[in-house]
Coordinates of C-alpha atoms in Angstrom, one line a residue:
Chain A
M1 CA 121.1 -67.7 200.5
N2 CA 119.8 -70.2 198.4
D3 CA 117.8 -71.8 200.4
L4 CA 115.9 -68.4 200.8
I5 CA 114.8 -68.4 197.0
K6 CA 111.8 -70.9 196.4
P7 CA 113.4 -72.8 193.1
K8 CA 109.8 -72.4 192.0
V9 CA 109.7 -68.6 192.1
V10 CA 113.1 -68.3 190.3
W11 CA 111.4 -70.8 187.8
V12 CA 107.3 -68.6 187.2
V13 CA 109.9 -65.7 187.2
A14 CA 112.3 -67.8 183.8
I15 CA 109.7 -69.0 182.1
V16 CA 107.7 -65.5 182.5
M17 CA 111.1 -64.2 181.5
L18 CA 111.8 -66.4 178.2
F19 CA 108.0 -65.4 177.0
T20 CA 108.2 -62.3 177.1
G21 CA 111.9 -62.0 175.4
I22 CA 110.0 -64.6 172.8
I23 CA 107.2 -61.8 172.6
L24 CA 110.2 -59.0 172.1
V25 CA 111.8 -60.6 169.8
Q26 CA 108.5 -61.4 167.7
R27 CA 107.3 -58.1 167.4
F28 CA 110.9 -56.5 166.6
F29 CA 110.8 -58.4 164.0
A30 CA 107.1 -57.3 163.0
D31 CA 108.7 -54.2 163.6
T32 CA 111.7 -54.4 161.2
R33 CA 109.2 -56.1 159.0
H34 CA 106.9 -52.4 159.2
I35 CA 109.9 -50.2 159.0
C36 CA 111.4 -52.3 156.7
A37 CA 107.9 -52.0 154.3
R38 CA 108.3 -48.1 155.1
C39 CA 111.9 -47.7 154.3
M40 CA 111.3 -49.0 150.4
V41 CA 108.0 -46.7 150.4
T42 CA 110.6 -43.8 151.3
A43 CA 113.0 -44.3 148.3
E44 CA 110.7 -44.3 146.3
H45 CA 109.2 -40.9 147.3
I46 CA 112.9 -39.9 147.6
E47 CA 113.7 -40.7 143.7
R48 CA 110.4 -38.9 142.7
L49 CA 111.9 -36.2 144.2
N50 CA 115.6 -36.4 143.1
H51 CA 113.6 -36.5 139.6
Q52 CA 112.0 -33.4 140.7
K53 CA 115.0 -32.0 141.4
T54 CA 116.8 -33.1 138.3
L55 CA 113.7 -31.2 136.0
L56 CA 114.5 -27.9 138.5
A57 CA 117.2 -28.1 138.1
K58 CA 118.0 -27.9 134.2
H59 CA 115.4 -25.1 134.9
E60 CA 117.3 -23.4 138.1
A61 CA 120.4 -23.7 135.9
A62 CA 119.3 -21.4 132.5
R63 CA 117.9 -19.1 135.2
A64 CA 121.0 -18.4 136.9
R65 CA 122.9 -18.0 133.4
Y66 CA 120.6 -15.0 133.2
A67 CA 121.0 -14.4 136.9
A68 CA 124.9 -13.9 135.6
M69 CA 124.0 -10.9 133.3
T70 CA 125.2 -7.8 134.3
R71 CA 123.1 -6.1 130.5
K72 CA 119.2 -7.3 132.0
E73 CA 118.0 -6.2 128.5
P74 CA 117.9 -7.2 125.2
E75 CA 119.3 -4.9 122.6
P76 CA 115.9 -3.8 120.4
L77 CA 115.1 -5.3 117.6
S78 CA 114.3 -3.1 115.6
R79 CA 118.1 -1.9 115.7
L80 CA 118.7 -5.3 114.8
L81 CA 116.9 -5.7 112.1
K82 CA 117.9 -2.2 110.3
D83 CA 120.0 -3.4 108.0
A84 CA 117.3 -6.4 107.0
S85 CA 117.2 -6.4 103.0
F86 CA 113.1 -7.9 103.3
E87 CA 110.0 -6.3 103.8
Y88 CA 108.5 -6.4 107.9
K89 CA 106.0 -5.4 109.7
L90 CA 106.9 -5.9 114.0
T91 CA 104.5 -5.0 116.3
A92 CA 105.4 -4.7 119.9
E93 CA 103.0 -8.1 121.8
D94 CA 101.9 -7.9 125.2
T95 CA 104.7 -9.1 127.9
R96 CA 104.5 -11.4 131.1
D97 CA 106.2 -12.0 134.2
I98 CA 107.6 -14.6 135.0
D99 CA 110.5 -15.1 137.7
G100 CA 112.5 -13.0 139.6
G101 CA 111.2 -9.8 138.1
W102 CA 112.3 -10.7 134.3
T103 CA 109.4 -10.4 132.1
V104 CA 109.0 -11.5 129.2
R105 CA 108.7 -9.5 125.9
R106 CA 107.3 -11.0 122.2
M107 CA 107.8 -9.1 119.0
R108 CA 105.3 -10.0 116.2
M109 CA 107.1 -9.5 113.1
V110 CA 105.2 -10.5 109.9
C111 CA 107.3 -10.7 106.0
P112 CA 104.4 -11.2 103.4
D113 CA 106.7 -11.2 100.7
A114 CA 109.8 -12.6 101.8
V115 CA 112.4 -14.9 100.7
I116 CA 112.3 -17.9 102.8
S117 CA 115.5 -18.9 103.2
N118 CA 116.9 -15.1 103.1
V119 CA 114.2 -14.4 106.2
L120 CA 115.7 -16.9 108.2
A121 CA 119.0 -16.6 107.6
F122 CA 119.1 -12.8 108.6
V123 CA 117.7 -13.6 111.7
L124 CA 120.1 -17.0 112.7
D125 CA 122.6 -14.3 111.7
I126 CA 121.1 -11.4 114.7
G127 CA 122.0 -14.3 116.5
C128 CA 118.1 -14.9 116.8
Q129 CA 118.5 -19.0 117.1
G130 CA 117.8 -19.2 121.0
A131 CA 121.7 -19.5 122.7
V132 CA 123.5 -16.5 124.2
I133 CA 126.0 -15.9 122.7
A134 CA 129.2 -14.1 124.5
E135 CA 132.8 -14.7 125.3
T136 CA 132.0 -14.0 129.0
A137 CA 128.5 -13.8 131.7
E138 CA 129.1 -9.7 131.8
Q139 CA 129.5 -10.1 128.6
A140 CA 126.1 -11.4 128.1
Q141 CA 123.2 -10.3 127.5
P142 CA 119.5 -11.2 126.7
N143 CA 118.8 -12.2 123.2
W144 CA 115.6 -12.4 121.2
Y145 CA 114.8 -15.9 120.4
L146 CA 112.0 -18.1 117.2
A147 CA 109.2 -18.6 119.5
E148 CA 107.0 -19.2 116.4
C149 CA 107.2 -20.0 112.8
D150 CA 104.5 -19.9 110.4
I151 CA 105.3 -20.1 107.4
I152 CA 102.9 -20.0 104.0
A153 CA 104.3 -21.1 100.3
S154 CA 104.0 -18.5 97.3
A155 CA 102.3 -20.5 95.2
R156 CA 103.6 -18.2 92.4
E157 CA 107.2 -18.6 93.6
A158 CA 108.9 -21.7 94.6
G159 CA 111.0 -20.2 97.4
R160 CA 109.0 -17.1 98.6
G161 CA 106.2 -16.9 101.1
E162 CA 104.7 -15.6 104.1
L163 CA 106.3 -15.3 107.0
I164 CA 105.3 -15.5 110.5
L165 CA 107.8 -15.0 113.6
V166 CA 107.4 -14.8 116.6
L167 CA 110.4 -13.4 118.8
E168 CA 110.8 -13.0 123.0
S169 CA 113.1 -12.0 125.0
L170 CA 113.7 -12.3 128.6
A171 CA 113.8 -8.4 130.3
K172 CA 115.2 -7.7 134.0
E173 CA 114.0 -4.1 134.7
D174 CA 116.0 -3.1 137.7
Chain B
M1 CA 107.6 -93.7 183.2
F2 CA 108.1 -95.9 181.0
R3 CA 111.9 -95.4 180.2
N4 CA 113.9 -98.5 179.7
T5 CA 116.9 -96.9 180.1
R6 CA 117.2 -95.1 183.1
K7 CA 119.9 -93.4 185.3
G8 CA 122.6 -94.0 187.5
E9 CA 121.2 -91.9 190.6
L10 CA 125.0 -91.6 190.6
Q11 CA 125.8 -90.5 187.7
W12 CA 127.7 -88.0 188.9
V13 CA 130.2 -89.2 191.6
S14 CA 133.7 -90.6 190.8
R15 CA 133.1 -93.2 194.3
C16 CA 130.6 -94.5 195.8
Y17 CA 130.0 -97.3 198.3
G18 CA 128.0 -100.3 197.8
I19 CA 127.2 -102.2 200.9
W20 CA 124.8 -104.8 201.5
I21 CA 123.6 -105.5 204.9
N22 CA 121.9 -109.2 205.9
G23 CA 121.4 -109.8 209.5
S24 CA 124.2 -109.3 211.0
T25 CA 126.8 -109.6 208.7
E26 CA 128.3 -106.3 206.3
I27 CA 129.5 -106.6 202.8
V28 CA 131.0 -103.1 201.9
V29 CA 132.8 -102.6 198.5
R30 CA 134.3 -99.2 197.3
A31 CA 133.5 -98.3 193.7
D32 CA 135.9 -96.3 191.9
R33 CA 135.6 -94.3 188.3
T34 CA 139.4 -93.7 186.9
R35 CA 139.0 -92.9 183.0
G36 CA 135.7 -93.9 182.2
R37 CA 136.1 -97.1 183.8
I38 CA 134.8 -98.2 187.1
S39 CA 136.7 -100.8 189.1
C40 CA 135.3 -102.4 192.4
R41 CA 137.2 -103.8 195.9
A42 CA 136.3 -104.4 199.0
V43 CA 136.3 -103.3 202.0
A44 CA 135.8 -103.4 205.7
I45 CA 132.6 -102.0 207.2
D46 CA 135.8 -100.3 210.2
D47 CA 138.4 -99.4 207.0
G48 CA 139.7 -96.0 208.0
V49 CA 139.7 -94.9 204.2
F50 CA 135.8 -95.7 204.4
R51 CA 134.5 -93.8 207.7
S52 CA 136.7 -90.8 206.6
D53 CA 135.0 -91.1 202.9
L54 CA 131.3 -91.4 204.6
A55 CA 132.9 -87.8 207.0
A56 CA 132.9 -86.7 204.1
G57 CA 130.4 -86.9 202.2
V58 CA 130.9 -89.5 199.6
P59 CA 127.8 -91.3 198.4
V60 CA 126.7 -95.1 199.4
A61 CA 124.1 -97.6 197.7
G62 CA 122.8 -99.4 199.5
C63 CA 119.4 -102.1 198.7
I64 CA 116.1 -103.9 199.5
S65 CA 116.2 -107.6 199.9
V66 CA 113.5 -109.5 198.2
R67 CA 111.7 -110.7 200.8
Q68 CA 111.4 -106.8 202.3
S69 CA 110.0 -106.0 199.0
F70 CA 108.3 -106.7 195.5
S71 CA 108.8 -106.9 191.9
K72 CA 105.5 -107.7 189.8
W73 CA 104.5 -107.8 186.1
V74 CA 102.0 -106.3 185.2
E75 CA 99.8 -106.1 182.6
A76 CA 97.1 -102.5 181.3
P77 CA 94.7 -104.2 179.3
F78 CA 95.4 -100.9 176.8
D79 CA 98.1 -100.6 174.0
S80 CA 98.6 -96.5 174.5
A81 CA 101.0 -95.9 176.7
V82 CA 98.7 -93.0 178.2
K83 CA 96.2 -95.5 179.1
A84 CA 98.5 -98.0 180.5
K85 CA 100.1 -94.8 182.8
R86 CA 96.3 -94.4 184.4
V87 CA 95.5 -98.0 184.2
L88 CA 98.8 -99.6 185.8
P89 CA 98.4 -98.5 189.5
T90 CA 95.2 -99.5 190.2
V91 CA 95.5 -102.7 188.9
L92 CA 99.2 -103.3 190.7
D93 CA 97.3 -102.3 193.4
I94 CA 95.2 -105.2 192.9
Q95 CA 97.2 -107.7 193.0
L96 CA 99.0 -106.6 195.6
P97 CA 98.1 -108.1 199.5
F98 CA 98.6 -104.4 200.8
A99 CA 97.5 -100.9 199.7
L100 CA 99.5 -99.3 197.1
E101 CA 99.2 -95.7 198.9
D102 CA 101.5 -97.7 201.7
C103 CA 104.2 -98.6 199.4
V104 CA 107.3 -96.6 197.5
Y105 CA 106.8 -98.4 194.0
E106 CA 107.8 -97.9 190.0
F107 CA 107.5 -99.0 186.9
I108 CA 110.5 -99.5 185.9
E109 CA 110.3 -101.5 181.9
E110 CA 107.2 -101.9 179.5
T111 CA 107.0 -104.8 177.0
R112 CA 104.2 -104.9 174.5
R113 CA 102.7 -108.1 173.6
Q114 CA 99.8 -108.9 171.5
G115 CA 98.3 -105.8 172.1
K116 CA 98.6 -105.2 175.6
L117 CA 101.3 -103.2 178.1
T118 CA 102.7 -104.9 180.5
S119 CA 104.8 -103.3 182.6
L120 CA 108.0 -104.2 185.5
A121 CA 106.7 -102.7 189.0
V122 CA 108.9 -103.3 191.7
G123 CA 108.4 -102.2 195.4
A124 CA 108.4 -101.9 199.0
R125 CA 106.0 -100.6 202.0
K126 CA 107.1 -97.6 203.2
D127 CA 107.4 -98.7 206.6
D128 CA 110.0 -101.7 205.5
V129 CA 112.2 -99.3 203.4
L130 CA 112.6 -97.2 206.2
A131 CA 113.3 -100.2 208.4
C132 CA 115.9 -100.9 205.6
I133 CA 117.6 -97.1 205.7
E134 CA 117.5 -97.5 209.5
S135 CA 118.7 -100.6 209.3
Y136 CA 121.9 -98.1 206.9
R137 CA 122.2 -95.7 209.4
A138 CA 122.5 -97.9 212.8
R139 CA 126.0 -98.8 210.6
L140 CA 126.4 -95.0 210.4
C141 CA 125.8 -95.0 206.4
D142 CA 122.8 -93.2 204.7
P143 CA 122.1 -93.9 201.8
F144 CA 121.9 -92.5 198.9
V145 CA 119.9 -94.9 196.9
I146 CA 117.9 -98.2 197.5
D147 CA 118.2 -100.3 195.0
H148 CA 115.8 -103.8 194.8
A149 CA 118.4 -106.8 195.1
G150 CA 116.3 -109.1 192.6
L151 CA 117.1 -106.1 190.1
A152 CA 120.2 -105.1 191.1
I153 CA 121.2 -109.5 190.4
W154 CA 119.5 -110.0 187.6
D155 CA 121.0 -107.3 186.0
H156 CA 124.7 -107.5 187.0
S157 CA 124.9 -110.6 187.1
L158 CA 124.2 -110.2 182.6
S159 CA 127.0 -107.1 182.9
E160 CA 129.9 -109.8 184.3
M161 CA 128.6 -112.5 182.7
P162 CA 127.0 -112.4 179.5
W163 CA 124.2 -113.7 177.6
Q164 CA 125.0 -116.8 176.1
N165 CA 123.7 -118.2 172.2
D166 CA 122.7 -121.0 173.1
E167 CA 120.6 -120.3 176.9
S168 CA 117.4 -119.5 177.4
A169 CA 116.4 -119.4 180.9
R170 CA 119.0 -117.8 183.6
I171 CA 118.5 -118.8 187.8
I172 CA 120.5 -116.8 190.0
V173 CA 120.8 -117.6 193.3
F174 CA 122.1 -115.6 195.8
M175 CA 123.0 -117.6 198.7
E176 CA 123.2 -116.6 202.5
D177 CA 123.8 -118.6 205.1
D178 CA 119.8 -118.4 207.0
Q179 CA 117.6 -116.4 203.8
S180 CA 118.3 -116.9 200.2
M181 CA 117.2 -115.1 196.4
L182 CA 116.3 -116.4 193.4
V183 CA 116.5 -114.5 190.8
V184 CA 114.3 -115.6 187.4
G185 CA 115.1 -114.8 183.7
R186 CA 114.2 -116.1 179.8
D187 CA 114.9 -114.6 177.4
R188 CA 117.1 -111.8 178.9
V189 CA 114.4 -111.0 180.5
F190 CA 113.8 -110.5 184.6
L191 CA 111.0 -112.5 185.0
N192 CA 110.7 -112.2 189.4
A193 CA 112.6 -112.4 192.6
H194 CA 112.0 -114.5 195.3
S195 CA 113.1 -115.0 198.5
F196 CA 113.4 -118.8 200.4
R197 CA 114.7 -120.4 204.0
S198 CA 118.9 -121.5 202.3
G199 CA 118.6 -125.0 200.9
D200 CA 115.4 -125.7 200.0
M201 CA 115.7 -126.5 197.0
S202 CA 112.5 -127.6 196.4
R203 CA 110.3 -124.5 197.0
V204 CA 112.9 -123.5 194.5
S205 CA 112.1 -126.5 192.4
R206 CA 108.5 -125.0 192.8
L207 CA 109.2 -121.2 192.2
L208 CA 110.7 -122.4 188.8
R209 CA 107.7 -124.6 187.5
I210 CA 105.4 -121.2 188.2
A211 CA 108.1 -119.1 186.5
L212 CA 108.8 -121.0 183.9
S213 CA 106.5 -123.5 183.0
D214 CA 106.1 -123.4 178.5
D215 CA 108.1 -125.4 176.0
A216 CA 110.7 -122.3 175.6
V217 CA 113.1 -124.2 178.7
S218 CA 112.7 -127.6 177.9
D219 CA 115.6 -128.2 176.0
L220 CA 117.8 -128.1 179.6
D221 CA 121.4 -127.7 178.1
R222 CA 120.4 -124.2 178.1
I223 CA 119.6 -123.0 181.4
R224 CA 121.9 -121.8 182.7
W225 CA 122.3 -121.7 187.3
L226 CA 124.6 -118.8 188.2
W227 CA 125.7 -118.8 192.0
A228 CA 126.5 -115.7 194.4
G229 CA 126.0 -115.1 198.0
S230 CA 128.5 -115.1 200.7
A231 CA 127.5 -119.1 201.2
A232 CA 127.7 -120.0 197.5
R233 CA 131.9 -119.8 198.8
D234 CA 131.4 -123.3 199.6
S235 CA 131.1 -125.1 196.5
E236 CA 130.6 -128.4 197.9
T237 CA 127.6 -127.2 199.5
V238 CA 126.8 -125.9 195.7
M239 CA 126.9 -129.1 194.1
R240 CA 124.8 -130.9 196.9
L241 CA 122.0 -127.8 195.8
M242 CA 122.4 -127.6 192.0
A243 CA 122.4 -132.1 192.5
E244 CA 118.4 -131.8 194.1
V245 CA 117.5 -129.8 190.9
S246 CA 119.4 -130.6 188.0
V247 CA 117.2 -133.8 186.8
M248 CA 114.4 -130.7 186.8
W249 CA 116.3 -128.4 186.1
G250 CA 119.5 -128.9 184.5
E251 CA 123.4 -129.3 185.3
R252 CA 124.7 -125.5 183.9
S253 CA 126.1 -124.5 187.1
E254 CA 128.8 -122.1 188.1
V255 CA 129.8 -119.8 190.8
V256 CA 130.5 -115.7 189.6
N257 CA 133.6 -114.3 190.7
D258 CA 133.9 -112.9 194.2
P259 CA 130.3 -114.3 195.0
G260 CA 130.1 -112.4 198.8
E261 CA 130.6 -109.3 196.9
F262 CA 128.4 -109.7 194.0
L263 CA 125.4 -107.7 195.3
A264 CA 127.7 -104.6 196.8
R265 CA 128.9 -104.8 193.7
A266 CA 126.2 -104.6 192.0
V267 CA 124.2 -102.1 193.6
A268 CA 127.1 -100.1 193.5
I269 CA 127.8 -99.8 189.2
R270 CA 124.7 -99.7 189.4
A271 CA 124.4 -96.4 191.0
M272 CA 127.1 -95.0 189.0
T273 CA 126.5 -95.9 185.6
C274 CA 123.2 -95.7 183.4
G275 CA 121.3 -98.5 182.2
R276 CA 117.9 -101.0 182.5
L277 CA 116.1 -101.7 185.2
R278 CA 117.5 -98.7 187.2
C279 CA 115.8 -98.6 190.7
N280 CA 116.3 -96.6 193.4
L281 CA 113.1 -96.1 196.3
R282 CA 114.6 -94.0 198.2
T283 CA 111.6 -91.2 197.3
G284 CA 109.1 -89.2 197.9
E285 CA 109.9 -87.4 201.3
N286 CA 112.1 -90.1 202.1
T287 CA 114.8 -88.8 199.4
H288 CA 118.7 -88.7 200.9
P289 CA 118.6 -84.8 201.4
A290 CA 122.2 -84.8 199.3
L291 CA 120.5 -85.4 196.5
S292 CA 117.8 -83.4 197.5
L293 CA 120.1 -80.4 197.3
R294 CA 121.5 -81.5 194.1
M295 CA 117.8 -81.8 192.3
T296 CA 117.0 -78.5 193.4
R297 CA 120.8 -76.3 192.6
Q298 CA 120.1 -78.6 189.0
S299 CA 116.8 -77.8 189.3
M300 CA 117.5 -73.6 189.8
R301 CA 120.9 -73.7 187.4
S302 CA 118.5 -75.0 184.3
A303 CA 116.1 -71.7 185.4
L304 CA 118.8 -69.5 185.9
V305 CA 120.2 -70.6 182.0
I306 CA 116.1 -69.9 181.3
L307 CA 116.0 -66.9 183.3
A308 CA 120.1 -65.3 181.7
A309 CA 117.9 -66.4 178.2
G310 CA 114.7 -64.6 178.1
L311 CA 117.0 -61.6 180.6
I312 CA 119.6 -61.9 176.8
L313 CA 116.3 -61.7 174.4
V314 CA 114.5 -59.3 176.4
V315 CA 117.7 -57.1 176.7
G316 CA 119.1 -57.6 173.2
S317 CA 115.3 -57.0 171.2
L318 CA 114.8 -53.8 173.4
I319 CA 118.3 -52.6 172.2
C320 CA 118.2 -53.6 168.4
R321 CA 114.4 -52.5 168.6
G322 CA 116.0 -48.8 170.2
I323 CA 118.4 -48.6 167.4
L324 CA 116.1 -49.6 164.4
S325 CA 114.1 -46.7 165.8
S326 CA 116.4 -43.8 166.0
Q327 CA 117.8 -45.3 162.0
D328 CA 114.3 -44.9 161.2
A329 CA 113.6 -41.8 163.1
E330 CA 117.2 -40.5 161.4
L331 CA 115.9 -41.0 157.7
K332 CA 112.5 -39.5 158.4
K333 CA 113.8 -36.7 159.6
R334 CA 116.8 -36.8 155.9
F335 CA 113.5 -37.2 153.9
E336 CA 111.6 -33.8 155.7
A337 CA 115.4 -31.7 155.6
H338 CA 114.6 -32.9 151.8
V339 CA 111.7 -32.4 151.3
D340 CA 111.8 -29.0 153.3
A341 CA 114.6 -27.8 150.8
L342 CA 112.9 -28.6 147.6
A343 CA 110.4 -27.0 148.7
G344 CA 112.2 -24.4 149.7
Y345 CA 110.2 -23.5 152.9
H346 CA 109.0 -26.1 155.9
V347 CA 106.0 -28.8 153.9
T348 CA 104.3 -29.7 157.4
A349 CA 102.0 -32.6 154.5
R350 CA 103.6 -36.3 155.3
G351 CA 104.4 -39.3 153.7
S352 CA 103.5 -38.8 149.8
D353 CA 101.3 -36.1 150.2
A354 CA 104.1 -33.9 151.4
V355 CA 106.0 -35.9 148.1
E356 CA 102.5 -34.7 145.9
A357 CA 103.2 -30.6 147.6
V358 CA 106.9 -30.9 146.6
E359 CA 106.0 -32.0 142.9
R360 CA 102.6 -29.8 142.7
Q361 CA 105.3 -26.9 144.2
T362 CA 108.2 -28.4 141.0
K363 CA 105.7 -27.9 138.4
E364 CA 105.3 -24.7 139.1
K365 CA 108.3 -23.5 139.5
I366 CA 109.4 -24.9 136.0
A367 CA 106.2 -23.0 134.3
R368 CA 107.8 -20.0 135.5
L369 CA 111.8 -20.8 134.7
Q370 CA 110.4 -22.6 131.3
P371 CA 111.0 -19.6 129.3
F372 CA 114.6 -19.4 130.6
V373 CA 114.9 -22.2 129.3
D374 CA 113.2 -22.0 125.8
S375 CA 115.2 -19.5 125.8
F376 CA 118.2 -21.0 125.0
D377 CA 115.8 -23.9 122.2
Q378 CA 117.6 -23.5 119.2
R379 CA 114.4 -26.8 118.3
I380 CA 112.8 -25.0 116.0
F381 CA 115.4 -24.1 114.1
K382 CA 115.8 -27.6 113.3
V383 CA 113.0 -28.6 112.6
I384 CA 112.5 -26.0 110.3
E385 CA 116.2 -27.0 108.7
T386 CA 114.8 -30.3 109.2
V387 CA 111.4 -30.1 106.7
A388 CA 114.0 -27.5 104.0
R389 CA 116.1 -30.5 104.0
I390 CA 113.9 -33.5 104.0
S391 CA 111.7 -32.6 101.4
A392 CA 114.5 -31.0 99.0
K393 CA 115.8 -35.4 99.1
D394 CA 112.2 -36.6 98.4
G395 CA 110.9 -34.3 96.2
L396 CA 107.8 -32.9 99.1
I397 CA 106.2 -29.7 98.0
C398 CA 105.8 -27.5 101.4
S399 CA 101.9 -25.1 101.6
T400 CA 102.5 -24.5 105.4
L401 CA 104.7 -25.2 108.0
S402 CA 103.8 -24.1 111.6
V403 CA 105.8 -24.5 114.8
R404 CA 106.1 -24.1 117.6
H405 CA 107.9 -25.5 121.3
G406 CA 106.1 -28.7 121.4
H407 CA 103.4 -28.2 118.2
V408 CA 104.5 -28.6 114.5
V409 CA 102.0 -28.7 111.5
V410 CA 103.5 -29.6 108.9
R411 CA 101.3 -29.3 105.3
G412 CA 102.1 -29.9 101.3
L413 CA 102.0 -32.3 98.7
A414 CA 104.3 -35.4 98.1
P415 CA 105.5 -36.7 95.5
S416 CA 104.3 -39.7 96.1
W417 CA 102.1 -42.2 98.9
N418 CA 105.1 -42.9 101.1
S419 CA 107.1 -39.7 100.2
C420 CA 106.6 -38.3 104.1
A421 CA 107.6 -41.3 105.6
D422 CA 111.0 -40.1 106.0
L423 CA 110.3 -36.5 107.0
K424 CA 107.1 -38.4 109.6
T425 CA 110.5 -40.2 111.6
A426 CA 112.6 -37.2 111.1
L427 CA 110.4 -34.9 113.4
T428 CA 109.2 -37.9 115.3
D429 CA 111.4 -38.0 118.6
A430 CA 110.8 -39.2 122.2
G431 CA 107.7 -38.7 123.6
A432 CA 106.4 -37.4 120.7
V433 CA 103.4 -38.4 118.9
A434 CA 102.7 -38.1 114.9
K435 CA 99.7 -38.0 112.7
L436 CA 100.0 -37.9 108.8
D437 CA 97.4 -37.6 106.8
R438 CA 97.3 -38.4 103.7
S439 CA 94.5 -38.2 100.5
E440 CA 94.5 -39.0 96.7
D441 CA 94.5 -36.9 94.5
L442 CA 94.6 -37.8 90.7
I443 CA 94.8 -35.2 88.9
D444 CA 98.3 -34.2 89.7
E445 CA 99.4 -38.1 90.9
M446 CA 101.0 -35.3 94.0
V447 CA 99.1 -36.5 97.4
P448 CA 98.1 -34.3 99.7
F449 CA 99.4 -34.9 103.2
T450 CA 99.5 -33.0 106.9
L451 CA 101.6 -34.2 109.2
V452 CA 100.7 -33.0 112.8
I453 CA 103.9 -33.8 115.4
E454 CA 102.6 -33.6 119.1
H455 CA 105.8 -33.7 122.2
A456 CA 104.0 -35.2 124.8
N457 CA 106.8 -33.3 127.7
E458 CA 105.7 -30.3 126.2

């Protein structure tokens, strides 16, 4: 068989194969560089996506807490304020829809002339500090929280003034 | 072309026969390589072991006599080896009395003298080489190698009778019954080889006058004569011939060991080893078939090794490429799944476009869900509490306080210019921008101030 195969043919095939191999290896290294660069970019993208996920997680956790509540409406604010010792005026403002059937209810409470600390203490006392207080999720219900606060101190008497408080609450109608 | 140390043609064998044919006589020497050392032993032409070795293909090395060949130092007028390579054959052709194209020749060794390249050419006419080969075949042996007798004698003499420090020139007489060979060299360098009728020392003297003409050999004690060949066994003949030339060419004379077998020994050992002045005039279309086949096989082996290396590179790179591509595709698939999971639907955009689409959507979701987070935010009460505490501590009189998510405005009076510093520090956290405006009021020495805090992330 060896006598039939001309050495020159074998040499030509060998050299062609070697050059092909060298070229393929070179292309492989070039492609590897490109792919590595792409992987770096993908890694950056994934980092950005994970950051978005982290930001969203906090918001979705908050929504989940509301979704777990059995009662989906707050106590009426007027009922909560019935024992208040200061003069106030409650005005309902526009509700706005947010997500998943939930709406934001806004109530503006204006105390034209009150002891500032009394009003704030009362608002804290009725649970408007922003946290939902409950032993279990089943007992929890949406609460009113202070969204805006404007205090204009009285020039006549220290510690008194006008308070304009905007209280919000989330509610979901079944 | 100009390699001074060359390989012997039979470097791969462990046994070789060196044969010198002079007319009707044959001198046969068997050379065996054992543990790297070569030992030689004379055998008869009809020796049974010799014959059976020949039948088994054990190689034979022969040589062509000086009479039927030539050896010449040829000078090229260039120092450059590349230019010299092109010119030397032409220069040699001019110097030969017959056409170079009718010859087999090689340029064996080179030196540089005074900027010019000089090379030793050895060769013979093709007809003479064929005739030499036929003379071996007539004795039922087909030589693998046809060495040059003059080079073989010179080179092997340096091996068996090393050059001595007090030696300036060496003259070797290879003496046979009819024809003898004269080989001359100086300072370890081969000069030339001639044939002469045995006993014609006057011709020897003339040849030496041409070869050794300068003052470097004026000290006759530094000229060393060596005698070899079958006729050199006769010490009286040697002494008689030496006496004819000793007046002009010194008396320092020695006979080599086993002089009759010297040349046969030389060609066998030279064929089996590498060294200087190696040559084989059986080349080209006359190359021994076994050597041709061996060269072809070596060439094929080399080609197959390169082919195998190429195949490994091709296959290896294709496999690695395949693995890399599949890993890349897997990464891409996972990234797309991650994007779709975050977006909540299949995002058709790719790469950074997909990330931007997800970011946009996330921002919208965050905006929609912000009230859920705000409902847990206690920051407004904390701001009110901080303002009240620090105002009491630093004597600030706050006239208005406006607090919303991400925006705080405090207006009031401070007892001194720097009294608001603590309040500003306390209300400013990471990412917040604070702006404090103060103005001079000389009436009650209180400093009116307005502090605005904006939270950048809100």
